[in-house]
CSV table of C-alpha atoms in Angstrom, one decimal:
chain,number,residue,atom,x,y,z
A,19,UNK,CA,4.6,27.6,-12.1
A,20,UNK,CA,3.3,24.2,-11.7
A,21,UNK,CA,3.8,23.0,-8.3
A,22,UNK,CA,6.8,20.3,-7.6
A,23,UNK,CA,5.5,17.3,-5.4
A,24,UNK,CA,7.9,16.2,-2.9
A,25,UNK,CA,8.1,13.0,-2.5
A,26,UNK,CA,6.6,13.2,-5.8
A,27,UNK,CA,2.8,12.7,-5.9
A,28,UNK,CA,2.7,9.2,-6.8
A,29,UNK,CA,5.2,8.2,-4.2
A,30,UNK,CA,2.8,10.6,-1.7
A,31,UNK,CA,0.0,8.5,-3.1
A,32,UNK,CA,1.2,4.8,-2.4
A,33,UNK,CA,3.1,6.2,0.7
A,34,UNK,CA,-0.8,7.0,2.0
A,35,UNK,CA,-1.8,4.0,0.7
A,36,UNK,CA,0.4,1.6,2.1
A,37,UNK,CA,0.0,3.5,5.4
A,38,UNK,CA,-4.0,2.7,5.6
A,39,UNK,CA,-3.2,-0.3,4.4
A,40,UNK,CA,-0.7,-1.5,7.7
A,41,UNK,CA,-2.7,0.9,10.4
A,42,UNK,CA,-5.8,-1.3,9.2
A,43,UNK,CA,-3.4,-4.7,9.4
A,44,UNK,CA,-4.7,-5.5,6.3
A,45,UNK,CA,-2.9,-8.8,4.9
A,46,UNK,CA,-4.5,-9.6,1.7
A,47,UNK,CA,-5.0,-7.0,-1.0
A,48,UNK,CA,-7.0,-6.7,-4.3
A,49,UNK,CA,-5.3,-3.8,-6.5
A,50,UNK,CA,-8.4,-3.1,-9.2
A,51,UNK,CA,-7.4,-2.2,-12.0
A,52,UNK,CA,-3.3,-2.8,-10.9
A,53,UNK,CA,-1.9,-1.7,-14.8
A,54,UNK,CA,1.7,-2.4,-14.6
A,55,UNK,CA,1.8,-3.0,-11.1
A,56,UNK,CA,3.1,0.1,-9.5
A,57,UNK,CA,1.1,0.0,-6.2
A,58,UNK,CA,1.5,-4.0,-6.2
A,59,UNK,CA,5.4,-3.0,-6.2
A,60,UNK,CA,4.8,-0.4,-3.5
A,61,UNK,CA,3.1,-3.2,-1.1
A,62,UNK,CA,5.6,-6.1,-2.0
A,63,UNK,CA,8.2,-4.7,0.2
A,64,UNK,CA,7.6,-5.3,4.0
A,65,UNK,CA,5.6,-2.9,5.9
A,66,UNK,CA,8.0,-1.5,8.9
A,67,UNK,CA,9.3,-3.7,11.6
A,68,UNK,CA,7.1,-6.2,10.0
A,69,UNK,CA,4.0,-5.8,12.2
A,70,UNK,CA,1.4,-6.2,10.3
A,71,UNK,CA,2.5,-7.9,6.7
A,72,UNK,CA,0.9,-8.0,3.6
A,73,UNK,CA,1.2,-11.9,2.7
A,74,UNK,CA,-1.3,-12.3,-0.3
A,75,UNK,CA,-1.5,-9.8,-3.2
A,76,UNK,CA,-3.4,-10.2,-5.8
A,77,UNK,CA,-4.0,-7.8,-9.7
A,78,UNK,CA,-6.6,-7.5,-12.6
A,79,UNK,CA,-6.4,-5.6,-15.2
A,80,UNK,CA,-8.1,-5.8,-18.5
A,81,UNK,CA,-4.4,-4.7,-20.5
A,82,UNK,CA,-2.4,-7.7,-20.9
A,83,UNK,CA,0.3,-5.6,-22.2
A,84,UNK,CA,0.0,-3.8,-18.8
A,85,UNK,CA,-0.1,-7.3,-17.2
A,86,UNK,CA,2.6,-8.8,-18.9
A,87,UNK,CA,5.1,-6.1,-17.4
A,88,UNK,CA,3.6,-6.2,-13.5
A,89,UNK,CA,4.2,-10.0,-14.0
A,90,UNK,CA,7.9,-9.6,-14.7
A,91,UNK,CA,8.2,-6.6,-12.5
A,92,UNK,CA,7.4,-8.9,-9.8
A,93,UNK,CA,9.6,-11.3,-10.0
A,94,UNK,CA,11.7,-12.0,-7.1
A,95,UNK,CA,15.5,-10.7,-7.6
A,96,UNK,CA,18.5,-12.7,-6.7
A,97,UNK,CA,18.2,-10.4,-3.3
A,98,UNK,CA,14.9,-11.8,-2.6
A,99,UNK,CA,16.2,-14.9,-2.8
A,100,UNK,CA,19.5,-14.3,-0.6
A,101,UNK,CA,18.0,-12.7,2.2
A,102,UNK,CA,15.2,-14.2,2.8
A,103,UNK,CA,12.2,-12.6,4.2
A,104,UNK,CA,10.4,-12.8,7.4
A,105,UNK,CA,7.0,-13.8,5.9
A,106,UNK,CA,6.0,-15.6,3.0
A,107,UNK,CA,3.8,-13.7,0.0
A,108,UNK,CA,2.0,-15.0,-2.9
A,109,UNK,CA,1.0,-12.3,-5.6
A,110,UNK,CA,-1.6,-13.7,-8.0
A,111,UNK,CA,-2.4,-11.0,-11.3
A,112,UNK,CA,-5.7,-12.0,-13.3
A,113,UNK,CA,-6.5,-10.7,-16.8
A,114,UNK,CA,-9.8,-9.2,-17.4
A,115,UNK,CA,-12.7,-6.4,-16.8
A,116,UNK,CA,-11.7,-5.0,-13.6
A,117,UNK,CA,-15.8,-4.9,-12.9
A,118,UNK,CA,-15.9,-8.4,-12.9
A,119,UNK,CA,-14.3,-9.7,-9.2
A,120,UNK,CA,-12.5,-12.7,-9.5
A,121,UNK,CA,-13.9,-15.6,-8.4
A,122,UNK,CA,-13.1,-17.2,-5.2
A,123,UNK,CA,-10.8,-14.7,-4.3
A,124,UNK,CA,-11.5,-12.9,-0.5
A,125,UNK,CA,-9.3,-10.1,0.8
A,126,UNK,CA,-8.9,-7.5,3.8
A,127,UNK,CA,-8.8,-4.9,1.5
A,128,UNK,CA,-9.3,-3.8,-2.1
A,129,UNK,CA,-7.2,-0.6,-3.9
A,130,UNK,CA,-8.6,0.9,-6.8
A,131,UNK,CA,-6.0,3.7,-7.5
A,132,UNK,CA,-6.2,6.2,-10.2
A,133,UNK,CA,-8.8,3.9,-12.4
A,134,UNK,CA,-12.4,4.8,-11.8
A,135,UNK,CA,-11.7,8.3,-14.2
A,136,UNK,CA,-10.6,6.3,-16.9
A,137,UNK,CA,-14.3,4.8,-16.7
A,138,UNK,CA,-17.4,5.8,-18.3
A,139,UNK,CA,-18.9,8.1,-15.0
A,140,UNK,CA,-22.9,6.9,-16.5
A,141,UNK,CA,-22.0,2.9,-17.0
A,142,UNK,CA,-18.3,2.5,-16.0
A,143,UNK,CA,-18.4,3.8,-12.6
A,144,UNK,CA,-21.6,2.2,-11.0
A,145,UNK,CA,-20.3,-1.4,-12.2
A,146,UNK,CA,-16.4,-0.9,-10.7
A,147,UNK,CA,-18.1,0.3,-7.4
A,148,UNK,CA,-20.6,-2.8,-7.5
A,149,UNK,CA,-17.9,-5.1,-8.2
A,150,UNK,CA,-15.4,-3.4,-5.2
A,151,UNK,CA,-18.1,-2.7,-2.4
A,152,UNK,CA,-20.6,-5.5,-3.3
A,153,UNK,CA,-19.0,-8.0,-5.2
A,154,UNK,CA,-15.3,-8.3,-3.4
A,155,UNK,CA,-17.0,-7.0,-0.1
A,156,UNK,CA,-14.0,-5.9,2.0
A,157,UNK,CA,-13.3,-4.7,5.2
A,158,UNK,CA,-11.5,-1.7,3.8
A,159,UNK,CA,-11.7,-0.3,0.6
A,160,UNK,CA,-9.3,2.6,-1.2
A,161,UNK,CA,-10.3,4.3,-4.2
A,162,UNK,CA,-8.4,7.5,-5.2
A,163,UNK,CA,-8.7,9.9,-8.2
A,164,UNK,CA,-7.9,13.3,-9.2
A,165,UNK,CA,-9.2,16.6,-7.5
A,166,UNK,CA,-10.4,18.7,-10.6
A,167,UNK,CA,-10.1,21.8,-8.5
A,168,UNK,CA,-6.6,21.3,-8.2
A,169,UNK,CA,-6.2,21.7,-12.2
A,170,UNK,CA,-6.1,25.4,-11.2
A,171,UNK,CA,-2.2,25.2,-9.9
A,172,UNK,CA,-1.9,23.7,-13.4
A,173,UNK,CA,-2.0,27.0,-16.2
A,174,UNK,CA,-1.7,24.1,-19.1
A,175,UNK,CA,-4.7,22.6,-18.4
A,176,UNK,CA,-6.6,25.7,-18.0
A,177,UNK,CA,-9.1,24.8,-15.7
A,178,UNK,CA,-12.3,26.7,-15.6
A,179,UNK,CA,-11.7,28.3,-19.3
A,180,UNK,CA,-14.3,26.7,-22.0
A,181,UNK,CA,-10.8,24.6,-23.4
A,182,UNK,CA,-9.9,23.0,-20.3
A,183,UNK,CA,-8.1,20.1,-19.9
A,184,UNK,CA,-8.0,16.9,-17.8
A,185,UNK,CA,-4.9,15.7,-16.7
A,186,UNK,CA,-4.3,12.5,-18.9
A,187,UNK,CA,-5.9,12.5,-22.5
A,188,UNK,CA,-7.9,9.2,-21.4
A,189,UNK,CA,-9.7,10.0,-18.6
A,190,UNK,CA,-13.1,10.1,-19.1
A,191,UNK,CA,-13.9,12.5,-16.0
A,192,UNK,CA,-11.9,14.6,-13.0
A,193,UNK,CA,-14.4,15.3,-10.2
A,194,UNK,CA,-14.5,17.9,-7.4
A,195,UNK,CA,-14.2,17.5,-3.9
A,196,UNK,CA,-17.7,17.9,-3.7
A,197,UNK,CA,-18.3,15.5,-6.7
A,198,UNK,CA,-16.4,12.9,-4.9
A,199,UNK,CA,-17.9,13.2,-1.4
A,200,UNK,CA,-21.3,12.9,-3.0
A,201,UNK,CA,-20.5,9.3,-5.0
A,202,UNK,CA,-19.3,8.3,-2.1
A,203,UNK,CA,-21.4,8.9,0.8
A,204,UNK,CA,-24.1,7.4,-1.7
A,205,UNK,CA,-22.0,3.9,-2.8
A,206,UNK,CA,-21.3,4.1,1.2
A,207,UNK,CA,-24.9,4.1,1.8
A,208,UNK,CA,-25.5,1.9,-0.7
A,209,UNK,CA,-23.3,-1.0,0.1
A,210,UNK,CA,-23.0,-0.4,3.9
A,211,UNK,CA,-19.7,1.3,5.1
A,212,UNK,CA,-18.5,4.5,6.4
A,213,UNK,CA,-16.5,6.3,4.3
A,214,UNK,CA,-13.7,9.1,5.2
A,215,UNK,CA,-12.1,11.3,3.0
A,216,UNK,CA,-9.0,12.7,3.0
A,217,UNK,CA,-6.0,14.6,0.7
A,218,UNK,CA,-3.0,13.5,-1.1
A,219,UNK,CA,-0.2,15.9,-2.5
A,220,UNK,CA,0.1,18.6,0.4
A,221,UNK,CA,3.7,17.9,0.2
A,222,UNK,CA,5.4,20.1,-2.6
A,223,UNK,CA,8.2,23.0,-3.0
A,224,UNK,CA,8.4,25.6,-5.4
A,225,UNK,CA,4.3,26.6,-5.1
A,226,UNK,CA,3.7,29.8,-7.8
A,227,UNK,CA,3.2,32.7,-5.9
A,228,UNK,CA,-0.5,32.5,-7.0
A,229,UNK,CA,-1.2,29.0,-5.7
A,230,UNK,CA,-4.6,28.0,-5.0
A,231,UNK,CA,-5.4,26.6,-1.7
A,232,UNK,CA,-8.3,23.7,-2.9
A,233,UNK,CA,-7.2,20.5,-1.4
A,234,UNK,CA,-5.1,17.6,-2.2
A,235,UNK,CA,-4.0,16.9,-5.6
A,236,UNK,CA,-5.5,13.5,-5.2
A,237,UNK,CA,-8.3,12.2,-3.4
A,238,UNK,CA,-8.8,9.6,-1.8
A,239,UNK,CA,-12.0,7.8,-0.3
A,240,UNK,CA,-11.2,5.3,2.7
A,241,UNK,CA,-14.5,2.7,3.0
A,242,UNK,CA,-14.6,0.3,6.0
A,243,UNK,CA,-16.9,-2.0,6.1
A,244,UNK,CA,-19.7,-1.7,9.3
A,245,UNK,CA,-20.3,-4.8,11.6
A,246,UNK,CA,-22.8,-6.6,10.6
A,247,UNK,CA,-23.2,-5.5,7.2
A,248,UNK,CA,-24.6,-8.4,4.8
A,249,UNK,CA,-22.7,-10.0,2.5
A,250,UNK,CA,-22.0,-9.6,-1.5
A,251,UNK,CA,-25.2,-8.4,-2.9
A,252,UNK,CA,-23.5,-9.5,-6.7
A,253,UNK,CA,-21.7,-7.9,-9.5
A,254,UNK,CA,-21.4,-7.0,-13.3
A,255,UNK,CA,-21.8,-10.5,-14.7
A,256,UNK,CA,-19.1,-10.8,-17.5
A,257,UNK,CA,-16.0,-13.2,-18.7
A,258,UNK,CA,-14.2,-14.0,-15.4
A,259,UNK,CA,-10.9,-12.5,-15.4
A,260,UNK,CA,-8.2,-15.1,-16.4
A,261,UNK,CA,-4.6,-16.1,-13.8
A,262,UNK,CA,-1.3,-15.5,-15.4
A,263,UNK,CA,1.1,-18.1,-13.3
A,264,UNK,CA,1.6,-17.5,-9.6
A,265,UNK,CA,4.7,-15.4,-8.1
A,266,UNK,CA,5.6,-17.0,-5.0
A,267,UNK,CA,8.4,-15.0,-2.6
A,268,UNK,CA,10.5,-17.1,-0.9
A,269,UNK,CA,10.6,-17.1,3.2
A,270,UNK,CA,13.1,-17.6,6.0
A,271,UNK,CA,11.2,-21.1,7.5
A,272,UNK,CA,14.4,-22.4,9.5
A,273,UNK,CA,13.5,-22.7,13.1
A,274,UNK,CA,14.5,-20.0,15.6
A,275,UNK,CA,18.1,-20.5,17.7
A,276,UNK,CA,18.2,-22.2,21.0
A,277,UNK,CA,18.4,-20.2,24.1
A,278,UNK,CA,22.2,-19.8,23.8
A,279,UNK,CA,22.8,-19.2,20.3
A,280,UNK,CA,20.1,-16.5,20.1
A,281,UNK,CA,21.7,-14.9,22.7
A,282,UNK,CA,25.3,-15.3,21.3
A,283,UNK,CA,24.2,-14.0,17.8
A,284,UNK,CA,22.3,-10.7,19.2
A,285,UNK,CA,25.3,-9.9,21.5
A,286,UNK,CA,27.6,-10.2,18.8
A,287,UNK,CA,25.8,-8.0,17.0
A,288,UNK,CA,24.8,-5.5,19.2
A,289,UNK,CA,28.9,-5.6,19.8
A,290,UNK,CA,29.2,-4.9,15.8
A,291,UNK,CA,26.5,-2.2,15.5
A,292,UNK,CA,27.3,-0.6,19.0
A,293,UNK,CA,26.7,3.4,19.1
A,294,UNK,CA,29.6,3.3,22.1
A,295,UNK,CA,31.2,1.4,24.4
A,296,UNK,CA,29.0,-1.7,24.7
A,297,UNK,CA,26.0,0.4,23.7
A,298,UNK,CA,23.6,0.3,20.9
A,299,UNK,CA,20.0,1.0,19.6
A,300,UNK,CA,17.1,-1.3,19.0
A,301,UNK,CA,16.2,-0.2,15.5
A,302,UNK,CA,19.5,-0.5,14.6
A,303,UNK,CA,19.7,-3.9,15.6
A,304,UNK,CA,16.3,-4.8,14.1
A,305,UNK,CA,17.8,-3.3,10.4
A,306,UNK,CA,20.2,-6.6,10.4
A,307,UNK,CA,18.4,-9.6,8.6
A,308,UNK,CA,19.3,-12.4,10.7
A,309,UNK,CA,18.0,-11.0,13.8
A,310,UNK,CA,14.2,-10.0,12.5
A,311,UNK,CA,14.9,-13.6,11.0
A,312,UNK,CA,15.0,-15.0,14.3
A,313,UNK,CA,12.4,-12.8,15.9
A,314,UNK,CA,10.0,-11.6,13.2
A,315,UNK,CA,8.6,-8.6,14.8
A,316,UNK,CA,10.2,-5.8,16.5
A,317,UNK,CA,8.3,-5.5,19.3
A,318,UNK,CA,8.6,-9.5,20.0
A,319,UNK,CA,12.8,-8.2,19.7
A,320,UNK,CA,12.6,-5.7,22.5
A,321,UNK,CA,10.2,-7.8,24.4
A,322,UNK,CA,13.1,-10.6,24.8
A,323,UNK,CA,15.7,-7.8,24.6
A,324,UNK,CA,13.9,-6.1,28.1
A,325,UNK,CA,13.7,-9.9,29.8
A,326,UNK,CA,17.3,-10.8,29.5
A,327,UNK,CA,20.5,-10.1,31.9
A,328,UNK,CA,22.8,-9.7,29.3
A,329,UNK,CA,21.1,-6.2,28.4
A,330,UNK,CA,20.2,-3.1,30.3
A,331,UNK,CA,17.8,-0.5,28.9
A,332,UNK,CA,19.0,3.6,29.3
A,333,UNK,CA,16.7,6.1,30.3
A,334,UNK,CA,17.0,7.4,26.5
A,335,UNK,CA,15.6,3.9,25.4
A,336,UNK,CA,19.7,2.7,23.8
A,337,UNK,CA,20.5,-0.8,25.4
A,338,UNK,CA,23.7,-1.9,26.6
A,339,UNK,CA,25.7,-5.2,26.8
A,340,UNK,CA,26.0,-6.2,30.3
A,341,UNK,CA,29.9,-7.3,30.8
């Protein structure tokens, strides 16, 4: 029996990527080898509490068909135009070789998720590594790729046998944890980064009785640029990626309400969503879009609540509306 991941492996991978970006406060992200825009679409959703919003997304891919799909799926929908987000978001997609950095694009972070195993190990991997770490030169870079050792838990792949297969017919190779660590360590030393290796896909259901613990199904390298590391070192030359029409999400731009109107709004919402007689929790209050639009950050809302005589913070963290 093959292990069943819960949440699905793709979701665990995207959650791990997003959480790492939020933790490092990345506000602009390049997705190298973005394909149909799955990771970009995940990142286009506002992060938790809007604390460190991503406001610029870039994607580059060699497949024109995949980029057309990405461009369509990343368009703002009716809900985006109706429920205006707190922070603006621009999305720029480029058609071209992922190993050729997009001229003029500088971002806090670069993501290269499930891409490296699709290029030639001898020529493509060095070119892609140089493009990301040497060309874009981000403060943070994330690479994910399958962990070959985990394939032993997929009987149909025949791991360790002469007829062993990769997880995808287009994979040119799949690295063990030791091979991945060797590549990551060498890349970090060459381009001036530290690197941390993580496993993804450890949450699952119905693992077989003979399940072999061998790390995560996916492995991720988190590169952080060293202070004082040099500038871009040049990358593989080639035809520059070509831009697709820009995508811009509408955002709330109205000025904040005056003090009296703001108090009336929050008091009214608090009474509507209260958990008991005049009591409410800040997380429920924050879930109301009109409140988010006024305060932009949850910590700003909580600080405001704590300073208002109209509300009292209770020992359990909840608030009450004073009469």
